[in-house]
Tab-separated table of C-alpha atoms and ligand atoms in Angstrom:
chain	number	residue	atom	x	y	z
D	1	MET	CA	-0.168	-0.036	0.377
D	2	THR	CA	1.944	2.882	-0.696
D	3	ASP	CA	0.799	6.685	0.509
D	4	GLN	CA	-1.089	7.947	-2.741
D	5	ALA	CA	-2.918	4.426	-2.896
D	6	SER	CA	-4.500	4.989	1.231
D	7	TYR	CA	-5.852	7.493	0.551
D	8	ASP	CA	-7.783	6.618	-2.533
D	9	GLN	CA	-11.808	6.690	-2.858
D	10	PHE	CA	-13.723	5.610	-5.278
D	11	ARG	CA	-17.228	6.952	-6.763
D	12	VAL	CA	-19.761	5.258	-7.570
D	13	ARG	CA	-23.080	6.302	-8.924
D	14	GLY	CA	-25.796	3.690	-8.946
D	15	PRO	CA	-28.279	2.464	-9.325
D	16	VAL	CA	-27.632	-0.284	-12.260
D	17	SER	CA	-27.768	-3.457	-13.727
D	18	LEU	CA	-24.908	-4.764	-14.950
D	19	ARG	CA	-25.107	-6.237	-18.083
D	20	GLY	CA	-21.931	-7.914	-19.964
D	21	VAL	CA	-19.069	-10.492	-19.649
D	22	VAL	CA	-16.652	-11.020	-16.378
D	23	LYS	CA	-13.671	-13.247	-17.068
D	24	ILE	CA	-12.516	-14.158	-13.320
D	25	SER	CA	-8.325	-13.809	-11.626
D	26	GLY	CA	-6.538	-16.125	-10.649
D	27	ALA	CA	-7.562	-16.808	-6.606
D	28	LYS	CA	-5.529	-14.540	-3.516
D	29	ASN	CA	-5.510	-17.360	-1.551
D	30	ALA	CA	-4.422	-20.364	-3.566
D	31	ALA	CA	-1.849	-17.560	-5.253
D	32	LEU	CA	-0.469	-16.256	-1.354
D	33	ALA	CA	0.477	-19.311	-0.446
D	34	ALA	CA	1.807	-20.342	-4.109
D	35	MET	CA	4.187	-18.089	-3.828
D	36	CYS	CA	5.209	-19.053	-0.184
D	37	ALA	CA	5.760	-22.417	-1.967
D	38	SER	CA	8.833	-21.102	-3.839
D	39	LEU	CA	10.664	-21.107	-1.438
D	40	LEU	CA	11.016	-24.598	-0.962
D	41	THR	CA	13.468	-24.978	-3.864
D	42	ASP	CA	16.397	-23.237	-5.235
D	43	GLU	CA	14.856	-24.203	-8.819
D	44	ASP	CA	12.647	-21.661	-9.955
D	45	VAL	CA	8.381	-21.578	-9.670
D	46	VAL	CA	6.798	-20.177	-12.336
D	47	LEU	CA	3.614	-19.112	-11.535
D	48	SER	CA	0.210	-18.206	-13.847
D	49	ASN	CA	-2.179	-16.877	-13.232
D	50	VAL	CA	-1.471	-14.821	-10.531
D	51	PRO	CA	-3.515	-12.097	-9.654
D	52	ALA	CA	-1.660	-7.965	-9.748
D	53	ILE	CA	-3.043	-7.349	-6.700
D	54	SER	CA	-1.347	-5.764	-3.450
D	55	ASP	CA	-1.162	-8.568	-1.045
D	56	ALA	CA	1.115	-10.909	-3.676
D	57	THR	CA	3.013	-7.560	-4.552
D	58	ASP	CA	3.207	-7.018	-1.159
D	59	ILE	CA	4.708	-11.611	-1.243
D	60	ALA	CA	6.977	-10.526	-4.211
D	61	GLU	CA	8.682	-8.243	-1.422
D	62	LEU	CA	8.975	-10.169	0.738
D	63	ILE	CA	10.488	-13.216	-1.026
D	64	THR	CA	13.294	-10.180	-2.462
D	65	ARG	CA	13.839	-8.594	0.180
D	66	ILE	CA	15.140	-12.229	2.373
D	67	GLY	CA	17.085	-12.800	-1.196
D	68	GLY	CA	14.690	-14.894	-3.078
D	69	ALA	CA	14.777	-14.516	-6.535
D	70	GLY	CA	11.591	-13.118	-7.399
D	71	SER	CA	10.763	-11.456	-11.540
D	72	GLN	CA	7.761	-11.144	-13.770
D	73	GLU	CA	7.348	-12.947	-16.709
D	74	GLN	CA	7.085	-11.073	-20.211
D	75	GLY	CA	2.538	-11.333	-20.042
D	76	GLY	CA	3.063	-11.549	-16.322
D	77	ALA	CA	3.922	-14.671	-14.760
D	78	LEU	CA	6.002	-14.814	-11.832
D	79	ARG	CA	8.925	-16.311	-11.551
D	80	LEU	CA	10.498	-16.866	-8.477
D	81	SER	CA	12.559	-19.203	-5.926
D	82	GLY	CA	13.915	-20.116	-2.536
D	83	ARG	CA	17.791	-19.365	-4.509
D	84	GLY	CA	20.279	-17.649	-3.013
D	85	VAL	CA	17.645	-16.937	0.348
D	86	HIS	CA	20.836	-15.103	2.812
D	87	SER	CA	18.019	-14.285	5.937
D	88	THR	CA	14.799	-16.189	7.821
D	89	GLU	CA	13.982	-13.439	9.181
D	90	ALA	CA	10.130	-12.460	7.712
D	91	PRO	CA	10.011	-8.514	7.009
D	92	LYS	CA	8.168	-6.673	9.595
D	93	ASP	CA	6.613	-4.290	7.732
D	94	LEU	CA	5.395	-6.679	5.140
D	95	ILE	CA	3.905	-9.537	7.526
D	96	LYS	CA	1.784	-6.784	9.626
D	97	ARG	CA	-0.124	-5.641	6.972
D	98	ASN	CA	-0.701	-9.202	5.240
D	99	ARG	CA	-1.570	-11.698	7.103
D	100	ALA	CA	-1.023	-14.462	4.451
D	101	SER	CA	3.390	-13.292	4.284
D	102	PHE	CA	3.312	-16.046	7.508
D	103	GLN	CA	3.025	-19.007	4.889
D	104	VAL	CA	7.275	-18.656	4.882
D	105	MET	CA	7.428	-19.647	8.078
D	106	GLY	CA	6.702	-23.538	7.021
D	107	PRO	CA	8.922	-22.921	3.689
D	108	LEU	CA	11.605	-21.861	5.542
D	109	LEU	CA	11.586	-23.811	8.932
D	110	ALA	CA	11.687	-26.757	6.447
D	111	ARG	CA	14.499	-25.651	4.456
D	112	HIS	CA	16.823	-23.497	6.724
D	113	GLY	CA	16.412	-25.244	10.307
D	114	HIS	CA	15.680	-21.733	11.327
D	115	ALA	CA	12.153	-19.252	10.869
D	116	ALA	CA	11.286	-15.852	12.709
D	117	CYS	CA	7.949	-13.967	11.807
D	118	PRO	CA	6.543	-11.544	14.263
D	119	MET	CA	2.267	-11.614	15.332
D	120	PRO	CA	0.747	-11.442	11.449
D	121	GLY	CA	-1.332	-8.968	11.635
D	122	GLY	CA	-5.311	-8.234	8.400
D	123	ASP	CA	-8.123	-7.962	7.677
D	124	SER	CA	-9.979	-7.045	11.481
D	125	ILE	CA	-12.167	-9.459	11.504
D	126	GLY	CA	-12.355	-10.734	14.788
D	127	GLN	CA	-9.837	-13.004	15.931
D	128	ARG	CA	-6.442	-14.473	14.418
D	129	PRO	CA	-4.754	-16.673	16.468
D	130	ILE	CA	-1.916	-19.213	14.908
D	131	ASP	CA	-1.876	-21.354	16.959
D	132	VAL	CA	-2.902	-24.460	14.920
D	133	HIS	CA	0.137	-22.977	12.795
D	134	ILE	CA	2.645	-23.145	15.957
D	135	ASP	CA	1.314	-26.371	16.771
D	136	GLY	CA	1.852	-27.735	14.200
D	137	PHE	CA	5.946	-26.156	13.579
D	138	ARG	CA	6.090	-27.364	17.643
D	139	ALA	CA	4.839	-31.373	16.112
D	140	LEU	CA	7.398	-32.102	13.448
D	141	GLY	CA	9.704	-31.807	16.205
D	142	ALA	CA	10.220	-27.696	16.317
D	143	GLU	CA	11.409	-25.466	19.221
D	144	VAL	CA	8.740	-23.271	18.754
D	145	ASP	CA	9.029	-20.124	20.934
D	146	TRP	CA	7.270	-16.403	21.830
D	147	SER	CA	10.579	-13.777	21.803
D	148	GLY	CA	8.241	-10.917	22.585
D	149	ASP	CA	7.850	-9.085	19.152
D	150	ARG	CA	8.376	-12.614	16.766
D	151	TRP	CA	7.724	-16.096	16.427
D	152	VAL	CA	11.381	-18.144	16.228
D	153	ALA	CA	11.063	-21.288	15.460
D	154	SER	CA	14.366	-23.931	14.841
D	155	ALA	CA	14.718	-26.936	13.929
D	156	PRO	CA	19.249	-27.158	14.027
D	157	ARG	CA	18.463	-31.234	12.414
D	158	GLY	CA	15.815	-31.514	10.197
D	159	LEU	CA	11.631	-31.579	10.817
D	160	ARG	CA	11.085	-35.047	11.883
D	161	GLY	CA	6.672	-36.516	10.082
D	162	ALA	CA	4.410	-36.571	12.355
D	163	GLN	CA	1.103	-37.344	13.919
D	164	ILE	CA	-1.227	-33.455	13.449
D	165	PHE	CA	-3.408	-32.153	14.269
D	166	MET	CA	-5.504	-29.355	13.806
D	167	ASP	CA	-8.279	-28.003	16.930
D	168	TYR	CA	-9.610	-26.270	14.170
D	169	PRO	CA	-8.771	-26.560	10.188
D	170	SER	CA	-7.438	-22.972	9.868
D	171	VAL	CA	-6.792	-23.022	6.233
D	172	SER	CA	-3.600	-20.873	6.071
D	173	GLY	CA	-2.447	-23.012	9.187
D	174	THR	CA	-3.001	-26.109	7.243
D	175	GLN	CA	-0.519	-24.594	4.288
D	176	ASN	CA	1.095	-23.651	6.476
D	177	VAL	CA	1.766	-26.928	8.008
D	178	LEU	CA	1.963	-28.508	4.331
D	179	MET	CA	4.812	-26.943	3.319
D	180	ALA	CA	7.289	-27.284	7.035
D	181	ALA	CA	6.155	-31.099	6.351
D	182	VAL	CA	6.713	-32.295	2.543
D	183	LEU	CA	10.399	-30.925	3.617
D	184	ALA	CA	10.188	-33.513	6.634
D	185	LYS	CA	11.710	-36.594	7.471
D	186	GLY	CA	9.434	-39.272	7.513
D	187	HIS	CA	5.577	-39.677	7.201
D	188	SER	CA	3.041	-37.197	8.661
D	189	VAL	CA	-0.925	-37.322	9.111
D	190	ILE	CA	-2.425	-33.758	9.254
D	191	ALA	CA	-5.948	-34.542	11.064
D	192	ASN	CA	-8.681	-31.883	10.129
D	193	ALA	CA	-6.457	-30.380	8.064
D	194	ALA	CA	-9.529	-27.318	5.750
D	195	THR	CA	-10.679	-28.820	3.181
D	196	GLU	CA	-10.962	-25.095	0.564
D	197	PRO	CA	-10.128	-25.160	-2.037
D	198	GLU	CA	-7.120	-23.012	-2.098
D	199	VAL	CA	-5.228	-25.743	-0.133
D	200	ARG	CA	-6.029	-28.417	-2.851
D	201	ASP	CA	-4.570	-25.971	-4.790
D	202	LEU	CA	-1.112	-25.451	-3.215
D	203	ALA	CA	-0.719	-29.470	-2.239
D	204	GLU	CA	-1.467	-29.979	-5.956
D	205	LEU	CA	1.164	-27.878	-6.527
D	206	LEU	CA	3.771	-29.282	-3.931
D	207	ARG	CA	3.296	-32.091	-5.675
D	208	VAL	CA	4.109	-30.430	-9.338
D	209	MET	CA	7.423	-29.245	-6.703
D	210	GLY	CA	8.292	-33.207	-5.757
D	211	ALA	CA	6.422	-33.620	-2.753
D	212	ASN	CA	4.443	-37.329	-1.904
D	213	ILE	CA	0.533	-36.200	-0.672
D	214	SER	CA	-1.907	-38.144	-0.686
D	215	GLY	CA	-5.595	-37.724	0.855
D	216	ILE	CA	-5.432	-33.827	-1.009
D	217	GLY	CA	-9.428	-31.523	-0.351
D	218	THR	CA	-9.802	-34.154	2.566
D	219	GLN	CA	-9.128	-33.597	6.257
D	220	TRP	CA	-6.928	-36.550	6.563
D	221	ILE	CA	-4.075	-35.003	3.847
D	222	GLU	CA	0.011	-37.879	4.032
D	223	VAL	CA	2.785	-36.226	2.739
D	224	GLU	CA	5.476	-38.936	2.667
D	225	GLY	CA	8.424	-36.473	3.091
D	226	VAL	CA	11.063	-36.067	0.519
D	227	PRO	CA	14.598	-34.872	1.380
D	228	ALA	CA	14.009	-31.728	-1.962
D	229	LEU	CA	11.761	-30.062	-3.953
D	230	ARG	CA	12.404	-29.329	-7.603
D	231	GLY	CA	11.202	-25.692	-9.738
D	232	ALA	CA	8.028	-26.353	-11.656
D	233	ALA	CA	5.016	-24.453	-14.201
D	234	TRP	CA	0.976	-23.548	-12.408
D	235	SER	CA	-1.703	-22.322	-12.808
D	236	VAL	CA	-2.720	-21.347	-10.405
D	237	MET	CA	-7.368	-22.508	-10.544
D	238	PRO	CA	-9.768	-19.141	-10.357
D	239	ASP	CA	-11.070	-17.318	-8.228
D	240	ARG	CA	-14.256	-18.133	-6.373
D	241	ILE	CA	-15.276	-15.231	-3.551
D	242	GLU	CA	-14.155	-13.254	-6.883
D	243	ALA	CA	-16.327	-15.005	-8.943
D	244	GLY	CA	-18.888	-15.160	-6.000
D	245	THR	CA	-18.659	-11.525	-5.199
D	246	PHE	CA	-19.467	-11.010	-8.792
D	247	ALA	CA	-22.455	-13.268	-8.753
D	248	ALA	CA	-24.612	-11.790	-5.826
D	249	ALA	CA	-24.218	-7.974	-7.895
D	250	ALA	CA	-26.035	-9.210	-10.431
D	251	ALA	CA	-28.249	-10.391	-8.904
D	252	ALA	CA	-28.944	-7.749	-6.292
D	253	THR	CA	-28.457	-5.748	-9.670
D	254	SER	CA	-31.582	-7.816	-11.167
D	255	GLY	CA	-28.433	-7.715	-13.901
D	256	THR	CA	-27.775	-10.266	-16.978
D	257	VAL	CA	-24.068	-11.860	-16.539
D	258	ARG	CA	-22.444	-14.114	-17.507
D	259	ILE	CA	-18.371	-15.168	-15.156
D	260	GLU	CA	-15.951	-15.965	-17.163
D	261	GLY	CA	-13.147	-18.806	-15.796
D	262	ALA	CA	-14.750	-19.734	-12.850
D	263	PRO	CA	-14.225	-22.311	-10.321
D	264	ILE	CA	-17.514	-23.861	-10.850
D	265	ALA	CA	-16.800	-27.608	-9.058
D	266	SER	CA	-15.954	-25.237	-5.462
D	267	MET	CA	-19.235	-22.945	-6.452
D	268	GLU	CA	-22.025	-25.807	-4.433
D	269	ALA	CA	-23.320	-22.655	-1.563
D	270	PRO	CA	-22.926	-19.516	-2.874
D	271	LEU	CA	-24.317	-20.303	-5.998
D	272	ALA	CA	-27.297	-22.525	-4.069
D	273	LYS	CA	-28.463	-19.723	-1.886
D	274	ILE	CA	-28.201	-16.917	-4.711
D	275	ALA	CA	-30.390	-19.540	-7.005
D	276	ALA	CA	-32.545	-20.594	-3.881
D	277	ALA	CA	-32.694	-15.948	-3.465
D	278	GLY	CA	-34.450	-16.306	-6.848
D	279	ALA	CA	-31.801	-15.312	-9.120
D	280	THR	CA	-31.429	-17.547	-12.194
D	281	VAL	CA	-28.840	-19.169	-12.164
D	282	THR	CA	-27.335	-20.984	-14.953
D	283	ARG	CA	-23.942	-23.446	-15.445
D	284	ASP	CA	-22.512	-23.687	-18.913
D	285	GLY	CA	-19.238	-25.357	-19.111
D	286	GLU	CA	-16.500	-22.414	-17.678
D	287	ALA	CA	-19.020	-19.970	-17.606
D	288	ILE	CA	-21.748	-18.833	-15.018
D	289	ALA	CA	-24.626	-17.139	-16.320
D	290	ILE	CA	-26.741	-15.515	-13.689
D	291	GLY	CA	-29.900	-13.786	-14.362
D	292	PRO	CA	-32.785	-11.731	-13.756
D	293	GLY	CA	-35.171	-13.877	-11.531
D	294	ARG	CA	-37.426	-13.108	-9.008
D	295	SER	CA	-38.475	-9.735	-8.438
D	296	PRO	CA	-37.784	-8.842	-5.825
D	297	LEU	CA	-35.531	-11.221	-4.673
D	298	ASP	CA	-36.514	-13.842	-1.459
D	299	ALA	CA	-35.214	-13.474	1.401
D	300	ILE	CA	-33.323	-16.283	2.587
D	301	HIS	CA	-30.965	-18.030	5.643
D	302	LEU	CA	-27.907	-18.298	5.592
D	303	GLN	CA	-24.449	-19.319	7.571
D	304	ALA	CA	-20.647	-19.048	6.742
D	305	LEU	CA	-18.523	-21.951	6.882
D	306	PRO	CA	-15.805	-23.526	6.695
D	307	TYR	CA	-15.299	-25.616	2.918
D	308	PRO	CA	-18.044	-26.735	1.170
D	309	GLY	CA	-19.998	-24.512	3.162
D	310	LEU	CA	-20.387	-20.987	1.906
D	311	PRO	CA	-17.306	-19.392	2.216
D	312	THR	CA	-16.697	-16.237	4.985
D	313	ASP	CA	-15.351	-14.477	2.703
D	314	LEU	CA	-18.441	-14.315	1.013
D	315	GLN	CA	-20.810	-13.486	3.881
D	316	ALA	CA	-20.835	-8.860	3.987
D	317	GLN	CA	-21.577	-9.755	-0.199
D	318	MET	CA	-24.726	-11.549	0.479
D	319	THR	CA	-25.932	-9.833	3.542
D	320	ALA	CA	-25.252	-6.680	0.816
D	321	MET	CA	-27.406	-8.325	-1.657
D	322	LEU	CA	-30.198	-9.458	0.361
D	323	THR	CA	-31.148	-5.817	1.714
D	324	GLN	CA	-32.562	-6.555	-1.660
D	325	ALA	CA	-34.993	-9.162	-0.554
D	326	LYS	CA	-38.515	-9.155	-0.242
D	327	GLY	CA	-38.901	-10.132	3.686
D	328	GLU	CA	-36.357	-11.035	6.635
D	329	SER	CA	-33.108	-12.350	5.482
D	330	HIS	CA	-31.044	-14.117	8.524
D	331	ILE	CA	-26.732	-14.266	8.109
D	332	PHE	CA	-25.175	-17.047	10.749
D	333	GLU	CA	-21.633	-15.878	10.698
D	334	ARG	CA	-19.602	-18.930	12.181
D	335	VAL	CA	-15.887	-19.080	11.469
D	336	PHE	CA	-14.568	-15.466	12.309
D	337	ASP	CA	-16.017	-13.595	15.775
D	338	ASN	CA	-16.348	-9.576	14.681
D	339	ARG	CA	-17.181	-10.062	10.981
D	340	LEU	CA	-20.230	-7.696	10.399
D	341	LEU	CA	-18.301	-4.192	11.126
D	342	TYR	CA	-19.555	-3.189	7.983
D	343	VAL	CA	-23.513	-3.270	8.308
D	344	ASP	CA	-22.973	0.114	10.117
D	345	GLU	CA	-21.120	1.237	6.851
D	346	LEU	CA	-24.666	-0.310	5.219
D	347	ARG	CA	-26.613	1.843	7.084
D	348	LYS	CA	-25.001	4.775	5.958
D	349	MET	CA	-26.827	3.254	3.266
D	350	GLY	CA	-30.237	2.848	4.247
D	351	ALA	CA	-29.799	-0.033	4.613
D	352	ASP	CA	-32.319	-2.143	7.690
D	353	ILE	CA	-30.022	-4.732	9.343
D	354	THR	CA	-29.601	-6.063	13.281
D	355	VAL	CA	-27.198	-7.300	14.113
D	356	ALA	CA	-27.462	-9.637	17.697
D	357	GLN	CA	-25.369	-9.274	21.076
D	358	THR	CA	-23.137	-12.293	20.066
D	359	ARG	CA	-21.276	-10.647	16.510
D	360	SER	CA	-21.748	-13.151	14.860
D	361	ALA	CA	-25.450	-13.047	13.745
D	362	ALA	CA	-27.131	-10.762	11.519
D	363	VAL	CA	-31.661	-10.258	10.631
D	364	VAL	CA	-31.341	-7.671	7.022
D	365	ARG	CA	-35.449	-6.832	6.304
D	366	GLY	CA	-35.389	-6.016	2.135
D	367	PRO	CA	-36.306	-5.234	0.278
D	368	THR	CA	-34.441	-1.430	0.403
D	369	ARG	CA	-33.765	1.844	-1.027
D	370	LEU	CA	-30.654	2.251	-0.534
D	371	HIS	CA	-28.754	5.864	-1.209
D	372	GLY	CA	-25.446	6.888	-2.862
D	373	THR	CA	-23.518	8.337	0.725
D	374	ARG	CA	-19.822	9.101	2.164
D	375	VAL	CA	-19.089	5.062	3.467
D	376	PHE	CA	-16.441	2.532	3.880
D	377	ALA	CA	-14.220	-0.719	3.255
D	378	LEU	CA	-13.358	-1.766	6.514
D	379	ASP	CA	-11.521	-5.027	4.686
D	380	VAL	CA	-11.543	-7.205	1.242
D	381	ARG	CA	-14.790	-8.207	1.825
D	382	ALA	CA	-16.083	-5.058	3.714
D	383	GLY	CA	-15.078	-3.073	0.548
D	384	ALA	CA	-16.963	-5.849	-1.899
D	385	ALA	CA	-20.156	-5.255	0.296
D	386	VAL	CA	-19.926	-2.014	0.296
D	387	LEU	CA	-19.440	-1.962	-3.095
D	388	LEU	CA	-22.206	-3.977	-3.878
D	389	ALA	CA	-25.236	-1.557	-2.038
D	390	ALA	CA	-23.653	0.924	-4.087
D	391	LEU	CA	-24.429	-1.012	-7.481
D	392	VAL	CA	-27.533	-0.632	-6.030
D	393	ALA	CA	-28.146	2.968	-4.506
D	394	GLU	CA	-29.618	6.060	-6.089
D	395	GLY	CA	-26.966	8.298	-6.478
D	396	THR	CA	-23.191	8.392	-5.810
D	397	THR	CA	-21.250	6.170	-2.986
D	398	VAL	CA	-18.294	8.018	-2.131
D	399	ILE	CA	-16.433	4.347	-1.194
D	400	GLU	CA	-12.762	5.276	1.293
D	401	ASP	CA	-9.770	3.059	2.124
D	402	ILE	CA	-10.440	1.122	-1.089
D	403	TYR	CA	-6.497	-0.156	-0.613
D	404	HIS	CA	-8.456	-2.432	1.241
D	405	LEU	CA	-10.557	-3.636	-2.407
D	406	ASP	CA	-6.986	-3.124	-4.265
D	407	ARG	CA	-5.540	-6.315	-1.858
D	408	GLY	CA	-8.147	-8.463	-3.261
D	409	TYR	CA	-9.992	-7.736	-6.367
D	410	GLU	CA	-7.656	-7.265	-9.638
D	411	ARG	CA	-8.193	-4.777	-12.064
D	412	LEU	CA	-11.357	-4.278	-10.184
D	413	GLU	CA	-12.951	-0.522	-12.327
D	414	GLU	CA	-12.129	-2.005	-15.544
D	415	LYS	CA	-14.134	-4.379	-14.509
D	416	LEU	CA	-16.572	-2.492	-13.415
D	417	ARG	CA	-17.534	-0.723	-15.887
D	418	GLY	CA	-17.409	-3.260	-18.665
D	419	LEU	CA	-20.319	-4.687	-17.088
D	420	GLY	CA	-21.309	-1.389	-17.514
D	421	VAL	CA	-20.578	0.736	-13.740
D	422	GLU	CA	-20.150	4.554	-13.400
D	423	VAL	CA	-17.084	3.709	-11.201
D	424	GLU	CA	-14.402	6.763	-11.057
D	425	ARG	CA	-10.799	6.262	-8.789
D	426	VAL	CA	-10.538	9.387	-7.181
D	427	HIS	CA	-6.125	9.415	-6.107
D	428	GLY	CA	-6.403	10.955	-2.301
D	429	VAL	CA	-4.958	14.750	-2.241
Y	1	LIG	C1	-7.474	-18.200	5.440
Y	1	LIG	C2	-8.064	-16.387	4.115
Y	1	LIG	C3	-9.199	-15.545	4.781
Y	1	LIG	C4	-9.871	-16.284	4.985
Y	1	LIG	C5	-9.992	-17.704	5.969
Y	1	LIG	C6	-11.191	-18.490	5.853
Y	1	LIG	C7	-6.363	-16.302	3.385
Y	1	LIG	C8	-4.437	-15.999	2.447
Y	1	LIG	N1	-6.710	-15.601	3.723
Y	1	LIG	O1	-7.143	-16.933	6.657
Y	1	LIG	O2	-9.578	-14.754	2.850
Y	1	LIG	O3	-11.166	-15.307	4.898
Y	1	LIG	O4	-9.009	-18.229	5.526
Y	1	LIG	O5	-11.591	-19.182	4.161
Y	1	LIG	O6	-5.791	-17.884	2.775
Y	1	LIG	N2	-8.205	-19.819	14.172
Y	1	LIG	C9	-7.764	-21.389	15.403
Y	1	LIG	N3	-6.272	-21.174	15.074
Y	1	LIG	C10	-5.307	-20.767	14.937
Y	1	LIG	C11	-5.684	-20.424	13.410
Y	1	LIG	C12	-7.192	-19.639	12.668
Y	1	LIG	O7	-8.504	-20.870	16.000
Y	1	LIG	O8	-3.844	-20.923	14.470
Y	1	LIG	C13	-9.789	-19.740	13.644
Y	1	LIG	C14	-9.241	-18.217	13.621
Y	1	LIG	O9	-10.118	-17.465	14.811
Y	1	LIG	C15	-11.167	-18.673	12.705
Y	1	LIG	C16	-10.823	-19.077	12.333
Y	1	LIG	O10	-10.009	-21.341	12.585
Y	1	LIG	O11	-11.737	-18.580	13.744
Y	1	LIG	C17	-9.968	-19.909	10.019
Y	1	LIG	O12	-9.333	-19.116	10.419
Y	1	LIG	P1	-8.475	-19.528	9.461
Y	1	LIG	O13	-9.229	-20.688	8.437
Y	1	LIG	O14	-7.275	-19.242	9.669
Y	1	LIG	O15	-7.502	-18.526	8.414
Y	1	LIG	P2	-6.922	-17.712	7.602
Y	1	LIG	O16	-5.842	-19.239	7.200
Y	1	LIG	O17	-6.600	-16.943	8.174
C-alpha cells in the first residue's frame, strides 16, 4: 500500500443493472500460498494466473527482501525461487500488513531449519490466532518460542514427520504446516485439515514440485517427506470469491452477467444460495450465467462455514445482496467472531439490518431503497459489500479506503466498467 493509494476512493453512480461478461482472475488465497511455496526450492517456480493485487506484490517483495529470486515474465507469470535466501527473518512491515505472508514460516523452517516471523496483522474481522500453525511446527519437531516481538522456530537437525491434529481446520494453518511437512523426514498425517480448494491447489502444486502427498482435498492429508523439491510451472486456480462477488452483484442488481473462467465445481454453496434467493443461475461449461429471476429477490437464511459451506469471504457481499430481498434474511457468521462490522456502513446507505449481541448473526429486512453516501471499505470483503450496495443505491456512493479492495480484487474498476458501472477512482490529496 503506497501513501497515495491509502487515500484513494471510488465514486460509484447507481443504480445500475449489471450487464455483460466478466473474466475471473487467479485466486488470491491460492496464489499467495503458491508464492510462499517457491521458497521450498532453489529451482524456478513459474506461476501464471497470479492476480495483480497488492497482497501478491507484498509477498513478492518479502521473497526478494530475504534474498530469494523473483521476476516477472513477459505475459505476467511470476518466476520465483528460494535460491539466494540469506535471511530467515521475515520483515516486520510486510507481515504486519499482509497476514498471508506468515506462510513463509513453514517453507523457511523446512528448508533452513530456522524461521522468525512477527505476529501477523491483517483484516479486523475478529480473533485471528495462529496456534494451529505453531502447534503443527512443534509437532514436526521444531522448537517454537515467542521472543517478545516475533515467533522464532528452529529445527537445526531438520523436521520429523508426525501425527498432527489441527484444533481448527485453519486454511493458512493447513497450508503452512503442509509446506513444512513436505520436507520433513518420514510420514506425517494432518488430521482435521482445511478442505478449501485453495489448500488443494497448493497441495497439487507441491506434488508437481516433487512432494509426496495423498488425501488432497480431504480432512486427512498424508505426507511422505522427500529430501528436496524441484521447480515447476503452475497455473493458479481461478478465484471463487471474486466469481461469487460478481454473481451476488448481478443478482442484487437484477443484472444479466456471464462470469467466465470461474471454478464452478467449488462454488456450490454461493450458487445454491443465490438461486434460492430467486436469481437465475445457469452453469454452462466454465461459465456461470446469472440472470434476473424473481423480482424482488426472496429473503433467505445463510451461514458462513468452512468449505464446502458458504465461504465467510462471501458473507458480507451476500448480506448486501439480501438488502434487496423481500422479507427477513438471517445471516450467521460461524468462522470469524467479528465479521459483521460492515453492517454499520450498509446502514448509512439505508439498509435495515440488526446485528445480534453475539456479533455473529444479523437479520436483514428488505427490500430497502439504498442511497449513495460516504462509506468505508473496512476490509477487502467488507469493501466488496459496500461496493455491491453502491450499485443498487440511488445517487453517488463514495467508498473510502479502497486499498482494501486493491488487496484482493484485480483490475476491479475496469471489470465493473465492462459491466456498465460508472465508477471513478479518485486519488486522495
Ligand atoms: C484464510 C483466508 C481468508 C478466509 C479464511 C477462512 C488466506 C490468505 N486467507 O484466512 O480469506 O477468510 O481463510 O476461509 O488464505 N483459527 C484458530 N487458530 C489458528 C488459526 C485460525 O483458531 O491458528 C481460527 C480463526 O480464529 C478463525 C478460523 O480459524 O475463527 C478461520 O481462520 P483461518 O482458516 O486460519 O483463516 P486464515 O487462514 O487466516
